Tab-separated table of C-alpha atoms and ligand atoms in Angstrom:
chain	number	residue	atom	x	y	z
B	1	UNK	CA	88.796	124.089	105.670
B	2	UNK	CA	88.847	120.699	103.926
B	3	UNK	CA	90.610	118.115	106.048
B	4	UNK	CA	92.790	115.261	104.763
B	5	UNK	CA	94.038	112.276	106.731
B	6	UNK	CA	97.131	110.648	105.200
B	7	UNK	CA	97.035	107.621	107.483
B	8	UNK	CA	100.097	105.871	106.009
B	9	UNK	CA	102.058	109.102	105.493
B	10	UNK	CA	102.784	111.225	102.416
B	11	UNK	CA	105.825	113.131	101.123
B	12	UNK	CA	106.807	116.433	102.772
B	13	UNK	CA	106.469	118.283	99.464
B	14	UNK	CA	102.873	117.030	99.092
B	15	UNK	CA	102.051	118.268	102.614
B	16	UNK	CA	103.444	121.712	101.739
B	17	UNK	CA	101.656	121.756	98.381
B	18	UNK	CA	98.273	120.834	99.883
B	19	UNK	CA	98.675	123.363	102.718
B	20	UNK	CA	99.551	126.075	100.175
B	21	UNK	CA	96.310	125.205	98.413
B	22	UNK	CA	94.310	125.732	101.596
B	23	UNK	CA	93.890	122.151	102.850
B	24	UNK	CA	94.453	120.860	106.365
B	25	UNK	CA	96.433	117.622	106.330
B	26	UNK	CA	97.284	115.245	109.149
B	27	UNK	CA	99.857	112.451	108.781
B	28	UNK	CA	99.211	110.977	112.222
B	29	UNK	CA	98.822	107.213	111.861
B	30	UNK	CA	95.691	105.872	113.543
B	31	UNK	CA	95.183	102.198	114.323
B	32	UNK	CA	92.683	100.461	112.073
B	33	UNK	CA	90.203	100.059	114.973
B	34	UNK	CA	90.204	103.814	115.742
B	35	UNK	CA	89.944	105.018	112.170
B	36	UNK	CA	86.147	105.323	111.874
B	37	UNK	CA	85.892	107.399	115.067
B	38	UNK	CA	88.790	109.659	114.101
B	39	UNK	CA	87.451	110.314	110.584
B	40	UNK	CA	84.007	111.240	111.926
B	41	UNK	CA	85.224	113.234	114.936
B	42	UNK	CA	87.732	115.266	112.917
B	43	UNK	CA	85.414	115.473	109.878
B	44	UNK	CA	88.008	114.303	107.397
B	45	UNK	CA	86.759	114.408	103.814
B	46	UNK	CA	89.805	112.730	102.306
B	47	UNK	CA	91.464	109.511	103.422
B	48	UNK	CA	94.850	108.725	101.879
B	49	UNK	CA	96.410	105.294	102.403
B	50	UNK	CA	99.233	103.132	101.075
B	51	UNK	CA	99.046	99.378	101.578
B	52	UNK	CA	98.879	99.244	105.391
B	53	UNK	CA	95.458	100.802	106.092
B	54	UNK	CA	92.388	98.814	105.047
B	55	UNK	CA	89.328	100.652	103.761
B	56	UNK	CA	86.508	98.141	103.942
B	57	UNK	CA	82.720	98.367	103.580
B	58	UNK	CA	82.164	99.038	107.276
B	59	UNK	CA	84.371	102.130	107.230
B	60	UNK	CA	82.754	103.325	104.005
B	61	UNK	CA	79.253	102.890	105.515
B	62	UNK	CA	80.109	104.524	108.812
B	63	UNK	CA	82.006	107.548	107.416
B	64	UNK	CA	79.349	109.213	105.203
B	65	UNK	CA	81.245	112.509	104.879
B	66	UNK	CA	84.221	110.883	103.171
B	67	UNK	CA	84.504	112.178	99.589
B	68	UNK	CA	87.852	110.770	98.507
B	69	UNK	CA	89.863	107.626	99.145
B	70	UNK	CA	93.331	107.929	97.613
B	71	UNK	CA	95.842	105.093	97.416
B	72	UNK	CA	99.490	106.018	96.995
B	73	UNK	CA	100.811	103.220	94.763
B	74	UNK	CA	99.507	100.578	92.378
B	75	UNK	CA	97.255	97.906	93.898
B	76	UNK	CA	93.945	98.671	95.570
B	77	UNK	CA	93.434	95.254	97.218
B	78	UNK	CA	93.185	97.012	100.612
B	79	UNK	CA	90.196	99.120	99.507
B	80	UNK	CA	86.637	98.013	98.657
B	81	UNK	CA	86.835	100.121	95.519
B	82	UNK	CA	83.581	99.208	93.773
B	83	UNK	CA	81.563	99.562	96.972
B	84	UNK	CA	83.092	102.970	97.676
B	85	UNK	CA	82.326	104.119	94.133
B	86	UNK	CA	78.707	102.938	94.460
B	87	UNK	CA	78.462	105.172	97.514
B	88	UNK	CA	79.643	108.139	95.436
B	89	UNK	CA	83.173	108.236	96.829
B	90	UNK	CA	85.940	109.268	94.441
B	91	UNK	CA	88.589	106.521	94.588
B	92	UNK	CA	91.950	106.793	92.854
B	93	UNK	CA	95.489	105.474	92.950
B	94	UNK	CA	98.799	106.441	91.344
B	95	UNK	CA	99.644	103.464	89.148
B	96	UNK	CA	102.500	104.935	87.096
B	97	UNK	CA	104.369	106.852	89.795
B	98	UNK	CA	106.615	104.004	90.916
B	99	UNK	CA	107.229	102.117	87.647
B	100	UNK	CA	110.772	103.383	87.179
B	101	UNK	CA	111.692	102.607	90.801
B	102	UNK	CA	110.546	98.998	90.412
B	103	UNK	CA	112.365	98.698	87.076
B	104	UNK	CA	115.605	99.941	88.649
B	105	UNK	CA	115.227	97.419	91.480
B	106	UNK	CA	115.084	94.659	88.847
B	107	UNK	CA	118.524	95.773	87.683
B	108	UNK	CA	119.802	96.140	91.256
B	109	UNK	CA	119.075	92.424	91.602
B	110	UNK	CA	120.338	91.542	88.114
B	111	UNK	CA	123.683	93.322	88.356
B	112	UNK	CA	124.121	91.889	91.832
B	113	UNK	CA	123.244	88.358	90.729
B	114	UNK	CA	125.675	88.087	87.845
B	115	UNK	CA	128.598	89.135	90.109
B	116	UNK	CA	127.345	87.281	93.240
B	117	UNK	CA	127.056	90.471	95.334
B	118	UNK	CA	124.195	88.977	97.354
B	119	UNK	CA	126.463	86.140	98.528
B	120	UNK	CA	129.650	88.177	98.741
B	121	UNK	CA	127.909	90.718	100.991
B	122	UNK	CA	126.911	87.880	103.316
B	123	UNK	CA	130.317	86.174	103.426
B	124	UNK	CA	132.844	89.017	103.281
B	125	UNK	CA	131.936	90.335	106.772
B	126	UNK	CA	132.199	86.803	108.190
B	127	UNK	CA	135.418	85.556	106.596
B	128	UNK	CA	136.736	88.167	104.146
B	129	UNK	CA	139.762	88.849	106.369
B	130	UNK	CA	140.962	85.228	106.513
B	131	UNK	CA	139.476	83.686	103.371
B	132	UNK	CA	139.913	86.545	100.917
B	133	UNK	CA	141.546	84.449	98.172
B	134	UNK	CA	139.022	81.619	98.546
B	135	UNK	CA	136.096	84.032	98.247
B	136	UNK	CA	137.763	85.810	95.328
B	137	UNK	CA	138.016	82.484	93.511
B	138	UNK	CA	134.401	81.537	94.181
B	139	UNK	CA	133.137	84.827	92.725
B	140	UNK	CA	135.483	84.822	89.731
B	141	UNK	CA	133.034	83.298	87.269
B	142	UNK	CA	130.724	86.297	86.979
B	143	UNK	CA	129.134	87.386	83.731
B	144	UNK	CA	128.085	90.565	81.932
B	145	UNK	CA	124.526	91.589	81.158
B	146	UNK	CA	125.350	93.210	77.820
B	147	UNK	CA	124.421	90.894	74.951
B	148	UNK	CA	122.277	88.630	77.132
B	149	UNK	CA	118.532	88.183	76.603
B	150	UNK	CA	116.070	89.442	79.168
B	151	UNK	CA	112.613	87.875	79.068
B	152	UNK	CA	109.940	90.269	80.320
B	153	UNK	CA	106.639	88.660	81.324
B	154	UNK	CA	103.986	91.395	81.455
B	155	UNK	CA	104.686	94.321	79.153
B	156	UNK	CA	102.718	97.067	80.908
B	157	UNK	CA	104.074	100.102	82.721
B	158	UNK	CA	106.876	98.423	84.663
B	159	UNK	CA	107.721	95.867	81.974
B	160	UNK	CA	108.272	98.692	79.480
B	161	UNK	CA	110.461	100.659	81.929
B	162	UNK	CA	112.520	97.492	82.395
B	163	UNK	CA	112.843	97.183	78.601
B	164	UNK	CA	114.194	100.746	78.344
B	165	UNK	CA	116.972	100.080	80.851
B	166	UNK	CA	117.762	96.728	79.234
B	167	UNK	CA	118.056	98.293	75.779
B	168	UNK	CA	120.179	101.071	77.251
B	169	UNK	CA	122.770	98.601	78.552
B	170	UNK	CA	122.838	96.558	75.362
B	171	UNK	CA	120.638	93.620	76.308
B	172	UNK	CA	118.309	91.820	73.924
B	173	UNK	CA	114.719	91.695	75.055
B	174	UNK	CA	111.887	89.254	74.554
B	175	UNK	CA	108.548	90.382	75.946
B	176	UNK	CA	105.364	88.456	76.588
B	177	UNK	CA	101.982	89.941	77.476
B	178	UNK	CA	98.560	88.357	77.520
B	179	UNK	CA	96.870	91.424	76.008
B	180	UNK	CA	99.504	93.789	74.568
B	181	UNK	CA	100.637	92.756	71.074
B	182	UNK	CA	103.247	95.475	70.612
B	183	UNK	CA	104.390	98.636	72.323
B	184	UNK	CA	106.376	101.719	71.416
B	185	UNK	CA	109.182	102.134	73.918
B	186	UNK	CA	110.976	105.478	73.908
B	187	UNK	CA	114.446	106.004	75.351
B	188	UNK	CA	115.474	109.551	76.275
B	189	UNK	CA	119.175	110.326	76.458
B	190	UNK	CA	121.255	112.822	78.435
B	191	UNK	CA	121.451	115.213	75.449
B	192	UNK	CA	117.648	115.235	74.890
B	193	UNK	CA	117.924	112.868	71.937
B	194	UNK	CA	115.223	110.224	71.759
B	195	UNK	CA	115.016	106.845	70.132
B	196	UNK	CA	111.869	104.733	69.832
B	197	UNK	CA	111.647	100.975	69.499
B	198	UNK	CA	108.531	99.097	68.497
B	199	UNK	CA	108.592	95.871	70.472
B	200	UNK	CA	106.342	92.999	69.424
B	201	UNK	CA	105.429	90.617	72.199
B	202	UNK	CA	106.025	86.870	71.805
B	203	UNK	CA	104.340	83.756	73.099
B	204	UNK	CA	105.278	82.646	76.608
B	205	UNK	CA	107.075	79.469	75.557
B	206	UNK	CA	109.399	81.359	73.226
B	207	UNK	CA	110.284	83.825	75.968
B	208	UNK	CA	110.874	81.046	78.501
B	209	UNK	CA	113.062	79.026	76.151
B	210	UNK	CA	115.261	81.850	74.910
B	211	UNK	CA	115.886	84.115	77.893
B	212	UNK	CA	119.033	84.227	79.997
B	213	UNK	CA	117.062	86.078	82.658
B	214	UNK	CA	113.349	86.278	83.253
B	215	UNK	CA	111.577	89.129	85.046
B	216	UNK	CA	107.894	89.140	86.028
B	217	UNK	CA	105.627	92.203	85.755
B	218	UNK	CA	102.070	90.906	85.805
B	219	UNK	CA	99.370	91.168	88.458
B	220	UNK	CA	98.568	88.201	90.654
B	221	UNK	CA	95.268	86.717	89.494
B	222	UNK	CA	94.004	83.583	91.192
B	223	UNK	CA	96.072	81.158	93.231
B	224	UNK	CA	98.104	79.481	90.502
B	225	UNK	CA	101.734	80.519	89.960
B	226	UNK	CA	102.601	81.540	86.416
B	227	UNK	CA	106.090	80.064	86.872
B	228	UNK	CA	105.977	76.535	88.241
B	229	UNK	CA	108.173	73.463	87.682
B	230	UNK	CA	106.906	73.045	84.070
B	231	UNK	CA	107.788	76.593	83.056
B	232	UNK	CA	111.173	76.392	84.806
B	233	UNK	CA	111.768	73.170	82.888
B	234	UNK	CA	111.345	75.114	79.625
B	235	UNK	CA	113.939	77.721	80.628
B	236	UNK	CA	117.609	77.680	79.650
B	237	UNK	CA	119.824	75.802	82.055
B	238	UNK	CA	121.697	78.363	84.145
B	239	UNK	CA	119.134	81.145	83.659
B	240	UNK	CA	118.160	83.597	86.399
B	241	UNK	CA	114.740	84.806	87.469
B	242	UNK	CA	113.560	88.026	89.137
B	243	UNK	CA	110.203	88.656	90.786
B	244	UNK	CA	109.389	92.200	91.891
B	245	UNK	CA	105.708	91.784	91.047
B	246	UNK	CA	103.658	89.816	93.567
B	247	UNK	CA	104.325	86.856	95.829
B	248	UNK	CA	102.808	83.636	94.529
B	249	UNK	CA	103.629	84.229	90.859
B	250	UNK	CA	106.515	81.770	91.207
B	251	UNK	CA	106.156	78.365	92.850
B	252	UNK	CA	108.736	78.929	95.591
B	253	UNK	CA	109.332	75.221	96.221
B	254	UNK	CA	109.959	74.566	92.524
B	255	UNK	CA	112.257	77.586	92.428
B	256	UNK	CA	114.411	76.343	95.311
B	257	UNK	CA	114.530	72.847	93.825
B	258	UNK	CA	115.710	74.194	90.463
B	259	UNK	CA	118.384	76.313	92.173
B	260	UNK	CA	119.595	73.322	94.182
B	261	UNK	CA	119.758	71.149	91.050
B	262	UNK	CA	121.553	73.831	88.999
B	263	UNK	CA	118.719	74.192	86.486
B	264	UNK	CA	118.533	77.884	87.414
B	265	UNK	CA	121.631	79.774	88.564
B	266	UNK	CA	120.094	82.406	90.772
B	267	UNK	CA	116.964	84.368	91.638
B	268	UNK	CA	116.167	87.875	92.856
B	269	UNK	CA	113.020	88.296	94.935
B	270	UNK	CA	111.332	91.420	96.263
B	271	UNK	CA	107.976	89.724	96.860
B	272	UNK	CA	107.043	86.498	98.609
B	273	UNK	CA	104.287	84.098	99.459
B	274	UNK	CA	102.954	84.746	102.909
B	275	UNK	CA	104.323	88.273	103.345
B	276	UNK	CA	105.313	89.567	105.854
B	277	UNK	CA	106.468	86.117	107.020
B	278	UNK	CA	108.220	84.567	104.039
B	279	UNK	CA	109.591	81.028	104.108
B	280	UNK	CA	112.867	80.867	106.053
B	281	UNK	CA	114.169	78.259	103.573
B	282	UNK	CA	113.854	80.881	100.877
B	283	UNK	CA	115.456	83.584	103.019
B	284	UNK	CA	118.413	81.332	103.842
B	285	UNK	CA	118.960	80.122	100.275
B	286	UNK	CA	122.445	81.022	99.110
B	287	UNK	CA	121.435	81.606	95.487
B	288	UNK	CA	118.704	84.146	96.109
B	289	UNK	CA	119.120	87.916	96.246
B	290	UNK	CA	116.523	89.315	98.652
B	291	UNK	CA	114.718	92.598	99.306
B	292	UNK	CA	111.666	93.075	101.565
B	293	UNK	CA	109.088	94.406	99.045
B	294	UNK	CA	110.791	97.751	98.442
B	295	UNK	CA	110.165	98.014	94.682
B	296	UNK	CA	108.282	101.302	94.878
B	297	UNK	CA	110.088	102.638	97.921
B	298	UNK	CA	112.284	105.404	96.567
B	299	UNK	CA	112.218	109.063	97.510
B	300	UNK	CA	111.510	109.991	93.890
B	301	UNK	CA	108.521	107.650	93.650
B	302	UNK	CA	107.126	108.971	96.937
B	303	UNK	CA	107.477	112.533	95.588
B	304	UNK	CA	105.631	111.611	92.385
B	305	UNK	CA	102.926	109.764	94.356
B	306	UNK	CA	102.434	112.779	96.663
B	307	UNK	CA	102.207	115.208	93.746
B	308	UNK	CA	99.746	113.031	91.808
B	309	UNK	CA	97.468	112.496	94.825
B	310	UNK	CA	97.554	116.228	95.634
B	311	UNK	CA	96.672	117.253	92.080
B	312	UNK	CA	93.726	114.853	92.060
B	313	UNK	CA	92.458	116.132	95.440
B	314	UNK	CA	92.755	119.763	94.326
B	315	UNK	CA	90.951	119.003	91.051
B	316	UNK	CA	88.133	117.207	92.926
B	317	UNK	CA	87.354	120.131	95.226
B	318	UNK	CA	87.726	122.761	92.482
B	319	UNK	CA	84.914	121.143	90.476
Y	1	NAD	P1	100.383	97.055	84.359
Y	1	NAD	O1	98.940	96.815	84.548
Y	1	NAD	O2	100.815	98.337	83.723
Y	1	NAD	O3	101.046	95.852	83.526
Y	1	NAD	C1	100.742	94.510	83.763
Y	1	NAD	C2	100.730	93.802	82.414
Y	1	NAD	O4	100.574	92.404	82.640
Y	1	NAD	C3	99.579	94.241	81.514
Y	1	NAD	O5	100.102	94.728	80.289
Y	1	NAD	C4	98.748	92.977	81.325
Y	1	NAD	O6	98.207	92.893	80.022
Y	1	NAD	C5	99.759	91.904	81.580
Y	1	NAD	N1	99.208	90.630	82.049
Y	1	NAD	C6	98.207	90.414	82.929
Y	1	NAD	N2	98.057	89.090	83.155
Y	1	NAD	C7	98.999	88.467	82.393
Y	1	NAD	C8	99.351	87.111	82.216
Y	1	NAD	N3	98.739	86.120	82.854
Y	1	NAD	N4	100.352	86.825	81.348
Y	1	NAD	C9	100.998	87.810	80.691
Y	1	NAD	N5	100.711	89.124	80.842
Y	1	NAD	C10	99.721	89.437	81.692
Y	1	NAD	O7	101.037	96.886	85.810
Y	1	NAD	P2	102.446	97.451	86.309
Y	1	NAD	O8	102.256	98.831	86.849
Y	1	NAD	O9	103.461	97.217	85.261
Y	1	NAD	O10	102.682	96.504	87.582
Y	1	NAD	C11	103.030	95.139	87.402
Y	1	NAD	C12	103.078	94.446	88.751
Y	1	NAD	O11	104.063	95.050	89.582
Y	1	NAD	C13	101.778	94.490	89.559
Y	1	NAD	O12	101.488	93.186	89.991
Y	1	NAD	C14	102.106	95.314	90.749
Y	1	NAD	O13	101.397	94.910	91.872
Y	1	NAD	C15	103.595	95.063	90.918
Y	1	NAD	N6	104.273	96.118	91.669
Y	1	NAD	C16	105.174	95.773	92.629
Y	1	NAD	C17	105.821	96.768	93.364
Y	1	NAD	C18	106.832	96.429	94.410
Y	1	NAD	O14	106.953	97.159	95.395
Y	1	NAD	N7	107.596	95.376	94.267
Y	1	NAD	C19	105.530	98.123	93.125
Y	1	NAD	C20	104.634	98.433	92.123
Y	1	NAD	C21	104.005	97.420	91.401
């Protein structure tokens, strides 16, 4: 029987599906230092990971029976992919499975920002009983998203999902992408009707200057932030910014400065420099809506990830 180790877990439906197809699967998490021994002792042929488990050259060299390394999710920074491939190991990930979940998190932050939910949820438990009217007044200058312009930096899988939701709620969109010149975005409605929009991407400066909100959906390449003080300076006064992409894409110091000075109104962050120990200044800032890197973490995304990994494993061994 072919044995699979899902070291960072996998959905229940994927476990059932793989077992029905004759595989043995363990979801016991083994510490990084024990992994090589466990894989060899138990003769696992498939190692499935998310972001926690590292699959480096040493493991690849010392586990010669491994045939598949599967990553549930987008990035593969935790796997020595090219080295594994050179050794004949089949390496794959599930890049599209969580796009919608990340896109919806962008709007969780956006809807919350424009009505100050992030701040209200902090202050209501502390003083909502005695300072109700004062709090009501301070949150009475909210705004609507409909009719506003959302700038989308990076118009790949997630950027396009974001565009669909934005169009659906009546926002204008301006997209920028280094490589994609235009994209066909299709909205599907409750009654099976469909409507396609061909969106042409624009240069970065135009998007920065004309957006009420900016959302980032590009990979992190190199050490330089794509949004630093200069780019913030080009943005509309009072704009908001969301980063659910990767820590380091925004200069966090410049961001806090611009929030303090009123250049930007608010920010929503799911990703941070120095995760999992982000700056406490950032965490304490009263104009930032915060989530701890949960963009892909929905039940639906985990189901899709499990199904996609399972199908790829089944296809590999049926060859
Ligand atoms: P994708 O590859 O489909 O799209 C990225 C797009 O960015 C591409 O179209 C590419 O051409 C463009 N791009 C690259 N460099 C650029 C630059 N300098 N300027 C402008 N455009 C540039 O990727 P995706 O699936 O949409 O994912 C986007 C990001 O979201 C990734 O960084 C990924 O790590 C992150 N992500 C975060 C979470 C989370 O939990 N918060 C979950 C999934 C993905």
